[in-house]
Amino acid sequence: MTHLNPIVLFFYFAAAAGISMFSMNPVIQIFSLAGALSFFFLRNAGKRTGMHLPLFLLALLAALLNPLFQHNGATVLFVLNGNPVTKEACIYGAVTALMLLATLYWFRSFSELMTSDKILYLFGRISPKIALLLSMAMRYIPLFGAQLKKTAQTQKAMGYFKEDNAMDRIRGYMRVFSVTVTWALESGIVTADSMEARGYGEGKRSSFAVFRFYRKDGFYLMLIGALFLISVYGLATEAVAFQYYPTFGAQAPSFISTLTYIAYIMLAFLPTAAEAGEKIKWKYLQSKI
Amino acid sequence: MIVIRNASARRILRMVLPFVLIPAIVALGIFAVESQYHTLVSFLVAVCSILLFLCGFEKKKIGSRRLVIVAVMIALSVVGRMFPIIKPVTAFAVLSGMFLGSEAGFLVGSFSALISNFYFGQGPWTPFQMLAWGLIGFFAGILAFPLKRSRLFLYFYGILAAVLFSLLMDVWSAVWLAGEFLPSLYVAKLLTSLPHTALYAVSNVIFLILFAKPFSEKLGRIKIKYGV
């Protein structure tokens, strides 16, 4: 999955998370969450364990909030402060919580896979100028960090500021910051002049990228596109529509709804399958050594 | 995606996006689709509005010096966002808008959000942060003249920016949490985020007090010395 072209990766996450965000279908939400979780844990088994609790708490909050603020629905469970709490709103809240959690985990994987160079490549396809701006800004961040440190050390070595009282420290760091900003702006101008001297702005801009579009990318793009279209068709024709208010109800299962569910399940578990396949291949090749 | 390199396609997009596509999506969200799709509707509107600004940026001829200065400002505000508790991103967007024009303000605001989220975590909220900060910088550019003249108005704008940011971001978080737009939940969300907004307003004003004078001097000096 990591080695695919960024366009394919972006399209995949847009399709998987987009359908999940668009539909309030509980079945799709469950499979979306299952797909997102399995992919995330396959890649990060035992790592970053501290991040899960806040996400689940947020989802719990969403599940609780909806019945408190939404009073539609026919089945009143109990009355709280004069407002009815309905069964339908509770179900809706639970589905929202699933959706939320699924989206969050899709985005976690998204930010893990779509590193800044890949985002840059995508922007480069849209607008080379934006890509240039982004890449320059990203290069400046560590540069400024280093320069800040250098300036602070120099100033300290020259005895310009002590760290023993707060006011002096703040003033000292402000001066360091100010010096660095001036340096950054000036060196930026030097960069610009150097760019111009080498012919920037002459002719069309292109942006370099290490990513190429292989046959494998085309295969994945077509597969994802087909699954996406089937799912969207099922959603658009309301074959998988769920009704929440006033009473909870589902459409009778049909050929199209089954097809939609199968397509979405395949879509949701595609990265897990691809990743697992690669791991098995790796183990197999290792065992041959 | 490659189509946007074409100048005439960009011109069409610039007309279609604000006058047709965004109103159409909003109208669709209100009248046609059911309330459960509000999350996607607001997400799409945010993405479209950002795209609109980017189209304009590509079309205009921006000198390389200006481009580099914008990149420098973005990097500075991303570095600034690493500070604990109080964040100077708004101050940088406002100052860039004031001294380098509204387009630069929008770019600094929105790209600071995008790049710093590589460190803080990308999420469905990224387009909203980009839009909110971008607009804060953009309006600072439009109001550049009164902002430069009156220091008090600048601080007031800092507070206003915090309120606007919170108003816009809470639309998103309320819609996202409930899956639909519930006005009562939105108000509740605004009230609970009040301390956050207050902290944000205070930090905006602090950073504007700290940075307004040095940045006007530095950027003014660069402008005179190099003619940006």
PDB file of N, CA, C and O in Angstrom, chain B residues 195-226:
ATOM      1  N   PRO B 195     -13.969  29.407  27.008  1.00  0.00           N
ATOM      2  CA  PRO B 195     -12.639  29.634  27.595  1.00  0.00           C
ATOM      3  C   PRO B 195     -11.531  29.521  26.567  1.00  0.00           C
ATOM      4  O   PRO B 195     -10.561  30.293  26.586  1.00  0.00           O
ATOM      5  N   HIS B 196     -11.703  28.565  25.638  1.00  0.00           N
ATOM      6  CA  HIS B 196     -10.724  28.369  24.587  1.00  0.00           C
ATOM      7  C   HIS B 196     -10.627  29.614  23.705  1.00  0.00           C
ATOM      8  O   HIS B 196      -9.548  30.085  23.371  1.00  0.00           O
ATOM      9  N   THR B 197     -11.813  30.132  23.342  1.00  0.00           N
ATOM     10  CA  THR B 197     -11.862  31.328  22.508  1.00  0.00           C
ATOM     11  C   THR B 197     -11.214  32.507  23.213  1.00  0.00           C
ATOM     12  O   THR B 197     -10.474  33.287  22.600  1.00  0.00           O
ATOM     13  N   ALA B 198     -11.489  32.622  24.517  1.00  0.00           N
ATOM     14  CA  ALA B 198     -10.926  33.731  25.285  1.00  0.00           C
ATOM     15  C   ALA B 198      -9.400  33.647  25.304  1.00  0.00           C
ATOM     16  O   ALA B 198      -8.700  34.632  25.048  1.00  0.00           O
ATOM     17  N   LEU B 199      -8.885  32.437  25.560  1.00  0.00           N
ATOM     18  CA  LEU B 199      -7.434  32.227  25.582  1.00  0.00           C
ATOM     19  C   LEU B 199      -6.829  32.587  24.222  1.00  0.00           C
ATOM     20  O   LEU B 199      -5.778  33.233  24.130  1.00  0.00           O
ATOM     21  N   TYR B 200      -7.569  32.181  23.201  1.00  0.00           N
ATOM     22  CA  TYR B 200      -7.126  32.422  21.846  1.00  0.00           C
ATOM     23  C   TYR B 200      -7.071  33.922  21.549  1.00  0.00           C
ATOM     24  O   TYR B 200      -6.103  34.421  20.966  1.00  0.00           O
ATOM     25  N   ALA B 201      -8.135  34.633  21.982  1.00  0.00           N
ATOM     26  CA  ALA B 201      -8.180  36.083  21.766  1.00  0.00           C
ATOM     27  C   ALA B 201      -7.026  36.765  22.493  1.00  0.00           C
ATOM     28  O   ALA B 201      -6.343  37.630  21.933  1.00  0.00           O
ATOM     29  N   VAL B 202      -6.798  36.344  23.743  1.00  0.00           N
ATOM     30  CA  VAL B 202      -5.716  36.938  24.526  1.00  0.00           C
ATOM     31  C   VAL B 202      -4.374  36.693  23.854  1.00  0.00           C
ATOM     32  O   VAL B 202      -3.558  37.605  23.704  1.00  0.00           O
ATOM     33  N   SER B 203      -4.161  35.451  23.387  1.00  0.00           N
ATOM     34  CA  SER B 203      -2.860  35.164  22.777  1.00  0.00           C
ATOM     35  C   SER B 203      -2.695  35.929  21.462  1.00  0.00           C
ATOM     36  O   SER B 203      -1.601  36.378  21.143  1.00  0.00           O
ATOM     37  N   ASN B 204      -3.803  36.097  20.720  1.00  0.00           N
ATOM     38  CA  ASN B 204      -3.715  36.910  19.500  1.00  0.00           C
ATOM     39  C   ASN B 204      -3.254  38.313  19.815  1.00  0.00           C
ATOM     40  O   ASN B 204      -2.365  38.866  19.154  1.00  0.00           O
ATOM     41  N   VAL B 205      -3.894  38.909  20.835  1.00  0.00           N
ATOM     42  CA  VAL B 205      -3.558  40.290  21.179  1.00  0.00           C
ATOM     43  C   VAL B 205      -2.113  40.379  21.663  1.00  0.00           C
ATOM     44  O   VAL B 205      -1.363  41.273  21.263  1.00  0.00           O
ATOM     45  N   ILE B 206      -1.709  39.410  22.496  1.00  0.00           N
ATOM     46  CA  ILE B 206      -0.326  39.425  23.001  1.00  0.00           C
ATOM     47  C   ILE B 206       0.656  39.386  21.832  1.00  0.00           C
ATOM     48  O   ILE B 206       1.591  40.192  21.746  1.00  0.00           O
ATOM     49  N   PHE B 207       0.416  38.459  20.901  1.00  0.00           N
ATOM     50  CA  PHE B 207       1.361  38.333  19.801  1.00  0.00           C
ATOM     51  C   PHE B 207       1.328  39.544  18.880  1.00  0.00           C
ATOM     52  O   PHE B 207       2.353  39.937  18.326  1.00  0.00           O
ATOM     53  N   LEU B 208       0.125  40.129  18.733  1.00  0.00           N
ATOM     54  CA  LEU B 208       0.070  41.330  17.898  1.00  0.00           C
ATOM     55  C   LEU B 208       0.810  42.484  18.554  1.00  0.00           C
ATOM     56  O   LEU B 208       1.507  43.249  17.893  1.00  0.00           O
ATOM     57  N   ILE B 209       0.680  42.602  19.891  1.00  0.00           N
ATOM     58  CA  ILE B 209       1.414  43.653  20.598  1.00  0.00           C
ATOM     59  C   ILE B 209       2.916  43.443  20.419  1.00  0.00           C
ATOM     60  O   ILE B 209       3.675  44.370  20.124  1.00  0.00           O
ATOM     61  N   LEU B 210       3.329  42.154  20.573  1.00  0.00           N
ATOM     62  CA  LEU B 210       4.760  41.858  20.487  1.00  0.00           C
ATOM     63  C   LEU B 210       5.299  42.053  19.074  1.00  0.00           C
ATOM     64  O   LEU B 210       6.396  42.570  18.882  1.00  0.00           O
ATOM     65  N   PHE B 211       4.518  41.615  18.068  1.00  0.00           N
ATOM     66  CA  PHE B 211       5.068  41.512  16.719  1.00  0.00           C
ATOM     67  C   PHE B 211       4.753  42.694  15.810  1.00  0.00           C
ATOM     68  O   PHE B 211       5.421  42.868  14.798  1.00  0.00           O
ATOM     69  N   ALA B 212       3.695  43.461  16.145  1.00  0.00           N
ATOM     70  CA  ALA B 212       3.232  44.460  15.177  1.00  0.00           C
ATOM     71  C   ALA B 212       4.344  45.424  14.803  1.00  0.00           C
ATOM     72  O   ALA B 212       4.610  45.645  13.618  1.00  0.00           O
ATOM     73  N   LYS B 213       5.021  45.974  15.808  1.00  0.00           N
ATOM     74  CA  LYS B 213       6.030  46.976  15.510  1.00  0.00           C
ATOM     75  C   LYS B 213       7.253  46.379  14.803  1.00  0.00           C
ATOM     76  O   LYS B 213       7.624  46.841  13.721  1.00  0.00           O
ATOM     77  N   PRO B 214       7.879  45.323  15.392  1.00  0.00           N
ATOM     78  CA  PRO B 214       9.048  44.779  14.693  1.00  0.00           C
ATOM     79  C   PRO B 214       8.751  44.303  13.282  1.00  0.00           C
ATOM     80  O   PRO B 214       9.552  44.531  12.368  1.00  0.00           O
ATOM     81  N   PHE B 215       7.564  43.683  13.073  1.00  0.00           N
ATOM     82  CA  PHE B 215       7.297  43.172  11.738  1.00  0.00           C
ATOM     83  C   PHE B 215       7.023  44.283  10.742  1.00  0.00           C
ATOM     84  O   PHE B 215       7.380  44.168   9.576  1.00  0.00           O
ATOM     85  N   SER B 216       6.366  45.351  11.224  1.00  0.00           N
ATOM     86  CA  SER B 216       6.129  46.441  10.278  1.00  0.00           C
ATOM     87  C   SER B 216       7.457  47.064   9.886  1.00  0.00           C
ATOM     88  O   SER B 216       7.660  47.442   8.728  1.00  0.00           O
ATOM     89  N   GLU B 217       8.389  47.133  10.836  1.00  0.00           N
ATOM     90  CA  GLU B 217       9.718  47.662  10.509  1.00  0.00           C
ATOM     91  C   GLU B 217      10.469  46.742   9.557  1.00  0.00           C
ATOM     92  O   GLU B 217      11.004  47.174   8.532  1.00  0.00           O
ATOM     93  N   LYS B 218      10.472  45.448   9.906  1.00  0.00           N
ATOM     94  CA  LYS B 218      11.266  44.495   9.111  1.00  0.00           C
ATOM     95  C   LYS B 218      10.716  44.354   7.702  1.00  0.00           C
ATOM     96  O   LYS B 218      11.467  44.431   6.726  1.00  0.00           O
ATOM     97  N   LEU B 219       9.377  44.140   7.615  1.00  0.00           N
ATOM     98  CA  LEU B 219       8.800  43.967   6.285  1.00  0.00           C
ATOM     99  C   LEU B 219       8.884  45.263   5.485  1.00  0.00           C
ATOM    100  O   LEU B 219       9.129  45.241   4.274  1.00  0.00           O
ATOM    101  N   GLY B 220       8.707  46.393   6.192  1.00  0.00           N
ATOM    102  CA  GLY B 220       8.825  47.676   5.508  1.00  0.00           C
ATOM    103  C   GLY B 220      10.237  47.875   4.975  1.00  0.00           C
ATOM    104  O   GLY B 220      10.428  48.322   3.839  1.00  0.00           O
ATOM    105  N   ARG B 221      11.205  47.488   5.772  1.00  0.00           N
ATOM    106  CA  ARG B 221      12.599  47.629   5.365  1.00  0.00           C
ATOM    107  C   ARG B 221      12.898  46.763   4.144  1.00  0.00           C
ATOM    108  O   ARG B 221      13.523  47.217   3.167  1.00  0.00           O
ATOM    109  N   ILE B 222      12.439  45.511   4.194  1.00  0.00           N
ATOM    110  CA  ILE B 222      12.633  44.600   3.066  1.00  0.00           C
ATOM    111  C   ILE B 222      11.988  45.170   1.817  1.00  0.00           C
ATOM    112  O   ILE B 222      12.549  45.136   0.715  1.00  0.00           O
ATOM    113  N   LYS B 223      10.790  45.739   2.006  1.00  0.00           N
ATOM    114  CA  LYS B 223      10.054  46.287   0.863  1.00  0.00           C
ATOM    115  C   LYS B 223      10.832  47.428   0.220  1.00  0.00           C
ATOM    116  O   LYS B 223      10.935  47.523  -1.004  1.00  0.00           O
ATOM    117  N   ILE B 224      11.375  48.321   1.079  1.00  0.00           N
ATOM    118  CA  ILE B 224      12.097  49.467   0.536  1.00  0.00           C
ATOM    119  C   ILE B 224      13.427  49.030  -0.060  1.00  0.00           C
ATOM    120  O   ILE B 224      13.804  49.418  -1.167  1.00  0.00           O
ATOM    121  N   LYS B 225      14.123  48.156   0.685  1.00  0.00           N
ATOM    122  CA  LYS B 225      15.470  47.773   0.264  1.00  0.00           C
ATOM    123  C   LYS B 225      15.452  46.987  -1.037  1.00  0.00           C
ATOM    124  O   LYS B 225      16.297  47.193  -1.902  1.00  0.00           O
ATOM    125  N   TYR B 226      14.496  46.047  -1.158  1.00  0.00           N
ATOM    126  CA  TYR B 226      14.504  45.160  -2.320  1.00  0.00           C
ATOM    127  C   TYR B 226      13.346  45.389  -3.267  1.00  0.00           C
ATOM    128  O   TYR B 226      13.288  44.770  -4.324  1.00  0.00           O
TER     129      TYR B 226
END
